mmCIF file of C-alpha atoms in Angstrom:
data_model
loop_
_atom_site.group_PDB
_atom_site.id
_atom_site.type_symbol
_atom_site.label_atom_id
_atom_site.label_comp_id
_atom_site.label_asym_id
_atom_site.label_seq_id
_atom_site.Cartn_x
_atom_site.Cartn_y
_atom_site.Cartn_z
ATOM 1 C CA UNK A 213 127.029 104.034 113.230
ATOM 2 C CA UNK A 214 128.352 103.914 109.339
ATOM 3 C CA UNK A 215 126.421 105.761 106.935
ATOM 4 C CA UNK A 216 125.818 103.817 104.365
ATOM 5 C CA UNK A 217 126.233 106.427 100.526
ATOM 6 C CA UNK A 218 123.047 104.901 98.849
ATOM 7 C CA UNK A 219 124.060 107.667 96.082
ATOM 8 C CA UNK A 220 127.556 108.960 95.010
ATOM 9 C CA UNK A 221 127.590 112.065 93.161
ATOM 10 C CA UNK A 222 125.020 111.951 91.334
ATOM 11 C CA UNK A 223 123.661 115.485 89.594
ATOM 12 C CA UNK A 224 120.927 116.022 87.047
ATOM 13 C CA UNK A 225 118.962 118.863 85.863
ATOM 14 C CA UNK A 226 115.309 118.173 85.220
ATOM 15 C CA UNK A 227 113.839 120.752 82.119
ATOM 16 C CA UNK A 228 110.314 121.945 81.982
ATOM 17 C CA UNK A 229 108.186 119.811 80.209
ATOM 18 C CA UNK A 230 111.138 116.850 80.560
ATOM 19 C CA UNK A 231 110.101 113.186 80.414
ATOM 20 C CA UNK A 232 112.764 111.224 82.391
ATOM 21 C CA UNK A 233 113.290 107.707 83.149
ATOM 22 C CA UNK A 234 115.605 106.291 85.810
ATOM 23 C CA UNK A 235 116.286 102.863 85.227
ATOM 24 C CA UNK A 236 118.903 100.135 86.976
ATOM 25 C CA UNK A 237 119.247 97.159 88.548
ATOM 26 C CA UNK A 238 117.166 96.519 92.026
ATOM 27 C CA UNK A 239 119.054 98.030 95.039
ATOM 28 C CA UNK A 240 120.634 100.480 92.294
ATOM 29 C CA UNK A 241 119.452 103.478 94.192
ATOM 30 C CA UNK A 242 116.503 104.331 91.894
ATOM 31 C CA UNK A 243 113.951 104.663 94.718
ATOM 32 C CA UNK A 244 115.987 106.871 97.227
ATOM 33 C CA UNK A 245 116.859 109.560 94.356
ATOM 34 C CA UNK A 246 112.952 109.758 94.165
ATOM 35 C CA UNK A 247 112.545 109.676 97.489
ATOM 36 C CA UNK A 248 115.346 112.571 97.997
ATOM 37 C CA UNK A 249 113.752 114.380 94.804
ATOM 38 C CA UNK A 250 110.184 114.376 96.896
ATOM 39 C CA UNK A 251 111.631 115.629 100.299
ATOM 40 C CA UNK A 252 110.888 112.788 101.802
ATOM 41 C CA UNK A 253 114.117 111.726 102.255
ATOM 42 C CA UNK A 254 116.944 114.301 103.454
ATOM 43 C CA UNK A 255 119.853 113.919 101.920
ATOM 44 C CA UNK A 256 123.605 113.853 104.089
ATOM 45 C CA UNK A 257 125.560 115.819 101.641
ATOM 46 C CA UNK A 258 124.943 117.685 98.255
ATOM 47 C CA UNK A 259 122.005 119.548 97.303
ATOM 48 C CA UNK A 260 118.346 119.346 95.933
ATOM 49 C CA UNK A 261 116.598 122.592 93.964
ATOM 50 C CA UNK A 262 113.007 123.310 93.030
ATOM 51 C CA UNK A 263 113.414 126.425 90.925
ATOM 52 C CA UNK A 264 115.319 128.801 93.307
ATOM 53 C CA UNK A 265 114.194 127.170 96.249
ATOM 54 C CA UNK A 266 116.870 124.575 98.327
ATOM 55 C CA UNK A 267 114.498 121.676 99.596
ATOM 56 C CA UNK A 268 117.881 120.070 101.011
ATOM 57 C CA UNK A 269 118.229 123.068 103.096
ATOM 58 C CA UNK A 270 114.385 123.269 104.354
ATOM 59 C CA UNK A 271 112.281 121.946 107.142
ATOM 60 C CA UNK A 272 109.867 119.442 106.774
ATOM 61 C CA UNK A 273 106.541 121.914 106.774
ATOM 62 C CA UNK A 274 108.551 124.033 103.887
ATOM 63 C CA UNK A 275 108.787 120.567 102.185
ATOM 64 C CA UNK A 276 105.445 119.980 102.406
ATOM 65 C CA UNK A 277 104.536 123.053 101.233
ATOM 66 C CA UNK A 278 106.507 123.215 97.927
ATOM 67 C CA UNK A 279 105.697 119.191 97.514
ATOM 68 C CA UNK A 280 101.259 119.617 97.942
ATOM 69 C CA UNK A 281 101.783 122.393 95.434
ATOM 70 C CA UNK A 282 104.272 121.274 92.945
ATOM 71 C CA UNK A 283 105.275 117.889 93.493
ATOM 72 C CA UNK A 284 102.977 114.416 92.199
ATOM 73 C CA UNK A 285 104.399 111.323 93.483
ATOM 74 C CA UNK A 286 103.085 108.384 92.911
ATOM 75 C CA UNK A 287 104.353 104.503 94.235
ATOM 76 C CA UNK A 288 104.162 101.185 93.131
ATOM 77 C CA UNK A 289 101.616 100.307 96.168
ATOM 78 C CA UNK A 290 98.720 102.413 95.416
ATOM 79 C CA UNK A 291 99.080 104.251 99.568
ATOM 80 C CA UNK A 292 95.306 105.041 99.075
ATOM 81 C CA UNK A 293 93.615 105.955 102.402
ATOM 82 C CA UNK A 294 89.790 105.959 103.338
ATOM 83 C CA UNK A 295 88.846 109.496 103.044
ATOM 84 C CA UNK A 296 85.375 111.390 102.288
ATOM 85 C CA UNK A 297 84.906 112.363 99.097
ATOM 86 C CA UNK A 298 85.450 116.491 97.783
ATOM 87 C CA UNK A 299 83.855 118.185 94.957
ATOM 88 C CA UNK A 300 87.640 118.101 93.368
ATOM 89 C CA UNK A 301 88.181 114.135 94.032
ATOM 90 C CA UNK A 302 84.638 114.009 91.658
ATOM 91 C CA UNK A 303 86.213 116.338 88.800
ATOM 92 C CA UNK A 304 89.046 114.706 88.638
ATOM 93 C CA UNK A 305 88.103 111.101 89.209
ATOM 94 C CA UNK A 306 85.536 112.055 86.285
ATOM 95 C CA UNK A 307 89.011 113.344 84.255
ATOM 96 C CA UNK A 308 90.549 109.598 84.783
ATOM 97 C CA UNK A 309 87.108 107.421 83.850
ATOM 98 C CA UNK A 310 86.157 106.574 87.726
ATOM 99 C CA UNK A 311 83.218 108.739 88.759
ATOM 100 C CA UNK A 312 81.594 105.001 88.769
ATOM 101 C CA UNK A 313 83.698 104.754 91.455
ATOM 102 C CA UNK A 314 83.404 108.045 93.437
ATOM 103 C CA UNK A 315 81.787 105.682 96.361
ATOM 104 C CA UNK A 316 84.016 102.976 96.626
ATOM 105 C CA UNK A 317 86.616 101.993 99.632
ATOM 106 C CA UNK A 318 89.845 101.362 98.114
ATOM 107 C CA UNK A 319 89.997 97.786 98.822
ATOM 108 C CA UNK A 320 86.704 97.282 96.315
ATOM 109 C CA UNK A 321 88.617 98.238 93.219
ATOM 110 C CA UNK A 322 91.031 96.633 91.065
ATOM 111 C CA UNK A 323 94.570 97.419 90.852
ATOM 112 C CA UNK A 324 94.535 98.960 87.939
ATOM 113 C CA UNK A 325 91.908 101.262 89.232
ATOM 114 C CA UNK A 326 93.313 101.998 92.526
ATOM 115 C CA UNK A 327 96.372 102.745 90.500
ATOM 116 C CA UNK A 328 94.207 105.475 88.329
ATOM 117 C CA UNK A 329 92.949 107.134 91.506
ATOM 118 C CA UNK A 330 96.903 107.135 92.902
ATOM 119 C CA UNK A 331 97.445 109.013 89.920
ATOM 120 C CA UNK A 332 95.053 111.359 89.809
ATOM 121 C CA UNK A 333 95.473 112.262 93.801
ATOM 122 C CA UNK A 334 99.139 112.900 93.060
ATOM 123 C CA UNK A 335 97.936 115.568 90.175
ATOM 124 C CA UNK A 336 94.985 117.176 92.121
ATOM 125 C CA UNK A 337 97.009 119.856 92.723
ATOM 126 C CA UNK A 338 98.499 120.285 88.690
ATOM 127 C CA UNK A 339 101.709 119.480 90.027
ATOM 128 C CA UNK A 340 104.175 121.074 87.680
ATOM 129 C CA UNK A 341 106.648 117.741 88.043
ATOM 130 C CA UNK A 342 105.133 114.432 88.765
ATOM 131 C CA UNK A 343 107.983 111.637 90.641
ATOM 132 C CA UNK A 344 106.674 108.134 89.958
ATOM 133 C CA UNK A 345 108.286 105.191 91.509
ATOM 134 C CA UNK A 346 107.702 101.965 89.092
ATOM 135 C CA UNK A 347 103.876 103.495 88.605
ATOM 136 C CA UNK A 348 102.991 99.806 86.219
ATOM 137 C CA UNK A 349 105.137 97.469 88.490
ATOM 138 C CA UNK A 350 102.156 95.745 89.570
ATOM 139 C CA UNK A 351 100.236 95.778 86.913
ATOM 140 C CA UNK A 352 98.922 93.556 83.676
ATOM 141 C CA UNK A 353 99.971 94.677 80.557
ATOM 142 C CA UNK A 354 96.294 96.302 79.827
ATOM 143 C CA UNK A 355 96.547 98.341 82.638
ATOM 144 C CA UNK A 356 100.301 99.420 82.035
ATOM 145 C CA UNK A 357 99.403 100.788 78.882
ATOM 146 C CA UNK A 358 96.634 103.420 80.290
ATOM 147 C CA UNK A 359 98.482 104.060 83.449
ATOM 148 C CA UNK A 360 101.419 105.048 81.477
ATOM 149 C CA UNK A 361 98.603 106.856 78.663
ATOM 150 C CA UNK A 362 97.341 108.842 82.109
ATOM 151 C CA UNK A 363 100.484 109.199 82.758
ATOM 152 C CA UNK A 364 101.872 111.367 79.649
ATOM 153 C CA UNK A 365 98.827 112.719 79.171
ATOM 154 C CA UNK A 366 98.361 114.317 82.262
ATOM 155 C CA UNK A 367 102.055 115.419 81.134
ATOM 156 C CA UNK A 368 101.449 116.920 77.798
ATOM 157 C CA UNK A 369 98.567 118.578 78.976
ATOM 158 C CA UNK A 370 99.157 120.975 82.331
ATOM 159 C CA UNK A 371 103.078 121.071 80.302
ATOM 160 C CA UNK A 372 104.487 119.245 83.649
ATOM 161 C CA UNK A 373 107.421 117.146 84.089
ATOM 162 C CA UNK A 374 108.179 113.726 84.726
ATOM 163 C CA UNK A 375 111.001 111.376 86.668
ATOM 164 C CA UNK A 376 109.808 107.910 86.581
ATOM 165 C CA UNK A 377 111.618 104.779 88.038
ATOM 166 C CA UNK A 378 110.807 101.528 86.138
ATOM 167 C CA UNK A 379 112.331 98.571 85.194
ATOM 168 C CA UNK A 380 109.553 98.380 81.720
ATOM 169 C CA UNK A 381 112.224 98.922 78.896
ATOM 170 C CA UNK A 382 108.663 100.013 76.978
ATOM 171 C CA UNK A 383 107.631 102.205 79.358
ATOM 172 C CA UNK A 384 111.078 104.097 79.974
ATOM 173 C CA UNK A 385 111.963 104.083 75.949
ATOM 174 C CA UNK A 386 108.374 106.465 76.153
ATOM 175 C CA UNK A 387 110.530 109.059 77.905
ATOM 176 C CA UNK A 388 112.547 111.828 75.613
ATOM 177 C CA UNK A 389 115.931 111.046 78.210
ATOM 178 C CA UNK A 390 116.666 107.815 79.868
ATOM 179 C CA UNK A 391 119.084 107.698 83.105
ATOM 180 C CA UNK A 392 120.944 104.743 84.596
ATOM 181 C CA UNK A 393 122.010 103.984 88.037
ATOM 182 C CA UNK A 394 124.441 101.350 88.470
ATOM 183 C CA UNK A 395 125.138 101.060 92.047
ATOM 184 C CA UNK A 396 124.287 104.682 93.446
ATOM 185 C CA UNK A 397 126.278 106.581 90.220
ATOM 186 C CA UNK A 398 124.758 107.611 87.036
ATOM 187 C CA UNK A 399 126.288 105.382 84.428
ATOM 188 C CA UNK A 400 124.391 107.010 81.243
ATOM 189 C CA UNK A 401 122.319 109.948 80.839
ATOM 190 C CA UNK A 402 121.108 110.448 77.434
#
């Protein structure tokens, strides 16, 4: 059973309040990088640290706890789950201009609204770092603009960090640093 090394010798740090975009062709390993940083996939070698905690050595429960408190994750497909509304949800939806959608099911929301809810959910616990995988990949330009504003405003307001995979150059140019991945390695980091 031969393993395939998707990422090879990747090494970088993310500073407090830093915004980073990760760009590269399809299949270059960008999504794998987000999955590994978020503890959703396990590394076969190497280490991932969040502050002083080594994520790569933790069990699923320990990683889940860090993810719940400190890491917000936004995917391209919204992954909205039907659940009961809470007071916390109400506050967050207000913040994201969606309070009128409080009692709606995901299927009743537009793509842009679903992605705003997904971002609202990902920031509910005020995470210190947001991992976003093509957060505007399914959206038109108006909604892309809204979603990028939401993300960057959150980062600014809460002094959080952002690592965002995107194919959108305009979006990538909004981050302080751009990392280009090519064939599983970082070809550019500036």
